Amino acid sequence: MEKQTVETFVDTEKQTFNVTGMTCAACQAAVERAVSKLPGVSEADVSLLSENMKVEYDPAKVDAAQIISAVESAGYDASLKDTHVANAAQVNQSEAANDYEQRSRRMRDEMEHKKKVLYSSLILLAILMVFSMLPMMGVFSFLMSMEWMMVDGIIQLFLATIILFIQRDFFTHGFKTLFHGNPNMDTLVALGSSVSFVYGFYGLLMMAYGYGTMNHELIHSSMDALYFEGAAMIVTLVSLGKYLEARSKTKTGDALAKLVKLAPKTALVQQANGEFVETPVDTVQAGALIKIVPGATIPVDGVVVSGTGTVDQAALTGESIPVDKKAGDEVMSATTNLNGSFIFRATKVGNDTTLSQIISLVDEAGNSKAPIARLADRVSGIFVPTVLVLAAITLVGWLIAGQSFGFALNCAISVLVISCPCALGLATPLAIMVATGKAAQNGILVKSASALEELAKINTVVLDKTGTITKGKPAVASITLFNSALSEKQFLQLAASAESGSEHPLAKAILEEAKALDLELLPASNFEAFGGRGLKATVNGLTITAGNPAFMKEQGIGISAYITQRAQKAAKAGGTPLYFAMNNKLTGLISVADEIRETSRQAISLLRKEGIEVIMLTGDNAQTAKAIASKLDLSDVIADVLPADKESVIRKLQSEGRKTAMVGDGINDAPALMRADVGIAIGAGTDIAIDAADIVLMKNNLMDVVTAIQLSKATIRNIKQNLFWAFFYNLCGIPLAAGLFYPALGWLLNPMFGSAAMSFSSITVCLNALRLRFFKPAHAQVQESENSVAEVTFESLEEPEETSPEAAIEMPSTNRRTDAPHLNRAAEPKHGQAVKPMKDSDGNQIPANLKKKPLVLYSKSNPVPNPAPEVTPAASEPKLQESASYLADADQPARAIAIFSVDGMSCMHCVNHVLSALKGLDGVTYARVTLHPAAAYVESIKPIAREAFVKAVTDAGYEVEVGDQCTPLDLNPDSCKAEIAVWRKLVESIKTPAIAWIWVDLEKHVLEVCGQSAVELASIEKALFDMNHEPQKGGESMILKISGMSCAHCKARVEKALSAVPGVDAVRVDLDKAEAVVEGKDLDAKALAHAVTEAGYAVNAIE
């Protein structure tokens, strides 16, 4: 019997503690080890750089006092961080900013203290060297005489004692941690220096004894044993390294320091009497009105209520182009108003401002640990005890080898002082702190060190289309006129005026285009909207009707096959076509599309150069997705993906062994962002605290994804260099200090050089990490402009034989462009010469009653641009589906089928609307709607009336074609017992364009077919005859083990794909078992596997 595990929810707390006295990685490891041993502590994370500790614990088992006690027992001091801020709503600077300033102040004070200690020690050391080293070089040689030797020794003792006293922190910290069982780097320095000093003091005593006994040989040998200069030199050189290290640390937070300094101290706040008075920012509350003048820095976040300005947001977003601000626009704290004046209402103050959140994120990320540091942490925990053992072994080993005690002691002291756990401890956090600060300067907010490390391993980037690759804002792409004497501007003016009363996004796109052309909107009356299908309005005496094809037909407005073809062309180019009629005559077509960002193509190209595969994810139909992918030279596209299914796509990619990064706008991508190895939210603006994202990009610029990846790779490379140097230094330095090379090469290291080498190793790591401050992306930054206008194509087709009713309408002054190019008209044919049919730009023949007018193109950036060429997708591009399906978990089998044509669908959004309407009908177990051909297929457990289908689709804004002539056919009762998959295959095979409606009732044994004219029944009767005389279940069956299926949608796709394979009679798909059972005759295993693969899944085995 399997053991069951019951998960219990534990309410834990997270607290931050200040920890002082830590000097190296061994200290950090000792504190973590001491706190982690406490019962109830689930996580303890100590930061050496910020001198704090974050602990997650169960308050029922342990409290803050016990945690502080554990730290003190390890030999360090701790206190609970004071997170209370008086009236936080009134404090402008965040707690993170205050903490950083306090920490910076403490680091600067510490650096000044180290500087004073170092200078004092260097002066005294120089004097000490005069008495210890110069006499041996012939300077002040009288000190080597018998009369002065004792005096010289006493002077050295006196000077060395003062230096050691000045450097007493090494001894207080080092011996304190040693006595608590957690020796650190200070312990090694203190032991090495103390042993040198004690041995020198012993030599001085022996010298005095020699003077007392008149033993000249003892006096001279004792003089050689004075190690006072060595003791002083060790601590002085180490303090030099510590001072340089402290200076380097202060520079690692330069980026954060710049952010902290951005916020102004005062603001012009409106008082009760209406006057604006300069007020301390600390007193500003949400809702206050604040005035911003030219050159002023915005103190808090808010929304502009009046006035205009141009704001430089580079300090926060890295965007160098200033942004125009007007009423209703958001403004961010710490950005600068370059010109203009405006008043805004404060919405976020204190810890809630954008600046405060950025400071908090950067600070937390800089102090977090990267997984790559785990090895260094493990080594640091045992490093110092190991060095102490090695020093003892060195001492004893050389004594056993017959060397003098002085020689052995020299080697042991060298081992102690050359060993450097600091380099190991600094290798990762310094690089992480510099990198996160540098990222923030570029508008990239990294939430943790682990995210930065994972980003360097990414090999697949999944880009959500809407709002990421595209701007997420519809814009007019093309305008086509039919049989109209109107100019394109006149037509657009009328269309925009009619749409002015609509709140639909597509209507707003038309209004924006009219505004960009400075077209004045005309008064509109009798406005009437029809629930997402269209609208009617009266403008300038014209009755304007606008909407989709179904709405046009509903209003009695005919649409020719050729015009439908033009609309389909617009849809294939990635647009949504809108029909416009004036006085019940179709006048024009406006295609609205989502613009591709200027940086998307370059970013995708650069990602490929980084060796990363790029995949576009979209809920759009296959045609739109293919059109956008073609413009981006992108072959990997996954279309028809609902927001809820994005997470399963990421999961499938990960199951293939890919390291994925998901890039989305954070609105409906949260599950996918969380599932991905690295979630990247783009265009966050002021909403930077997106929980689902690991990395937040403040700008709507895909180039920042490239920058983030390049920075992460540079950071990990820097960390590896630091770790290599730290390990290499110790692996080479300790054997050299121990004298292992002395017998063969005669190499012997003086302890003074050992201490200098230890300092040099830490400084090297610091300087290498600081190189990241000069990181620059390996590409030119391209600024994204949200206000750029897409190129719009105008095309006009006119009917010269007739006079359009609107031709005589007097319009405002919106003259046609006179600078547009014109196509050369062909010469008039001679008498008797055959006239070749005219064709459009796609090679399609234009109806005889239509001829092309001049093609007019314009662009805001380019007056006469070339039309975008049709791009044929690469042959390797995966097949894209243009359908949506629904499968219900029904207890009863389906016993009725309906398949019918649907008019008015032009995109996958239409398909999904129709599908939603159909699946709401009572008894539906399976439904599928296709865009090409525009049809719906429905299975139900009971017959559904034709009127119910018509009403459901009509209410959704579309039309059902049934036909005027219907023919019922009686079915063989035995054939009605066949599996539903058999009937599904039969019904789909007999559906032709001439047949608008097929309805099957397996309970009453009836099949009905309808069309606009009498339906040819011969082929249908033959199909029914063949089915009646074929076995319903073949003599064989196969079981396919399939991976990648995760939902009912997947199940339906696999079932459909397998049912289409020749010889298949029945298919049963089981999601739980991840298998499909196929029954039929002459089954081809390869064909079945190929069908599943084409559907987007993998066959693991066939039984």
GROMACS .gro file of N, CA and C in nm, residues 463-474 593-601 628 700-702 786:
model
   78
  463LEU      N    1   0.768   3.462  -2.786
  463LEU     CA    2   0.719   3.599  -2.788
  463LEU      C    3   0.568   3.600  -2.809
  464ASP      N    4   0.496   3.656  -2.714
  464ASP     CA    5   0.354   3.679  -2.735
  464ASP      C    6   0.339   3.787  -2.841
  465LYS      N    7   0.246   3.770  -2.934
  465LYS     CA    8   0.237   3.865  -3.045
  465LYS      C    9   0.181   4.000  -3.001
  466THR      N   10   0.060   4.000  -2.947
  466THR     CA   11  -0.009   4.125  -2.918
  466THR      C   12   0.055   4.198  -2.801
  467GLY      N   13   0.098   4.321  -2.826
  467GLY     CA   14   0.159   4.402  -2.721
  467GLY      C   15   0.306   4.376  -2.702
  468THR      N   16   0.359   4.274  -2.769
  468THR     CA   17   0.502   4.241  -2.755
  468THR      C   18   0.572   4.260  -2.890
  469ILE      N   19   0.535   4.175  -2.987
  469ILE     CA   20   0.587   4.195  -3.123
  469ILE      C   21   0.516   4.314  -3.188
  470THR      N   22   0.387   4.321  -3.164
  470THR     CA   23   0.309   4.434  -3.216
  470THR      C   24   0.283   4.535  -3.105
  471LYS      N   25   0.226   4.646  -3.141
  471LYS     CA   26   0.203   4.752  -3.043
  471LYS      C   27   0.077   4.728  -2.960
  472GLY      N   28  -0.004   4.630  -3.000
  472GLY     CA   29  -0.125   4.604  -2.924
  472GLY      C   30  -0.230   4.712  -2.942
  473LYS      N   31  -0.213   4.793  -3.047
  473LYS     CA   32  -0.305   4.904  -3.072
  473LYS      C   33  -0.341   4.903  -3.220
  474PRO      N   34  -0.470   4.875  -3.255
  474PRO     CA   35  -0.507   4.869  -3.397
  474PRO      C   36  -0.484   5.003  -3.468
  593ALA      N   37  -0.531   4.692  -3.873
  593ALA     CA   38  -0.437   4.588  -3.830
  593ALA      C   39  -0.355   4.638  -3.712
  594ASP      N   40  -0.299   4.544  -3.638
  594ASP     CA   41  -0.212   4.577  -3.525
  594ASP      C   42  -0.070   4.598  -3.580
  595GLU      N   43  -0.013   4.715  -3.555
  595GLU     CA   44   0.119   4.749  -3.610
  595GLU      C   45   0.231   4.668  -3.545
  596ILE      N   46   0.325   4.627  -3.626
  596ILE     CA   47   0.446   4.561  -3.575
  596ILE      C   48   0.542   4.669  -3.524
  597ARG      N   49   0.602   4.645  -3.410
  597ARG     CA   50   0.697   4.741  -3.353
  597ARG      C   51   0.820   4.754  -3.443
  598GLU      N   52   0.875   4.874  -3.445
  598GLU     CA   53   0.992   4.900  -3.529
  598GLU      C   54   1.110   4.813  -3.490
  599THR      N   55   1.119   4.775  -3.364
  599THR     CA   56   1.237   4.702  -3.315
  599THR      C   57   1.222   4.551  -3.322
  600SER      N   58   1.103   4.501  -3.353
  600SER     CA   59   1.078   4.357  -3.342
  600SER      C   60   1.166   4.276  -3.437
  601ARG      N   61   1.172   4.319  -3.562
  601ARG     CA   62   1.249   4.243  -3.662
  601ARG      C   63   1.397   4.236  -3.624
  628ILE      N   64   0.207   3.820  -4.040
  628ILE     CA   65   0.298   3.890  -3.949
  628ILE      C   66   0.433   3.819  -3.944
  700ASN      N   67   0.853   4.948  -2.406
  700ASN     CA   68   0.795   4.858  -2.505
  700ASN      C   69   0.894   4.836  -2.617
  701ASN      N   70   1.005   4.772  -2.585
  701ASN     CA   71   1.113   4.758  -2.681
  701ASN      C   72   1.174   4.619  -2.669
  702LEU      N   73   1.155   4.539  -2.774
  702LEU     CA   74   1.208   4.402  -2.771
  702LEU      C   75   1.361   4.399  -2.769
  786GLU      N   76   0.599   5.499  -2.983
  786GLU     CA   77   0.460   5.452  -2.975
  786GLU      C   78   0.369   5.534  -3.066
   0.00000   0.00000   0.00000
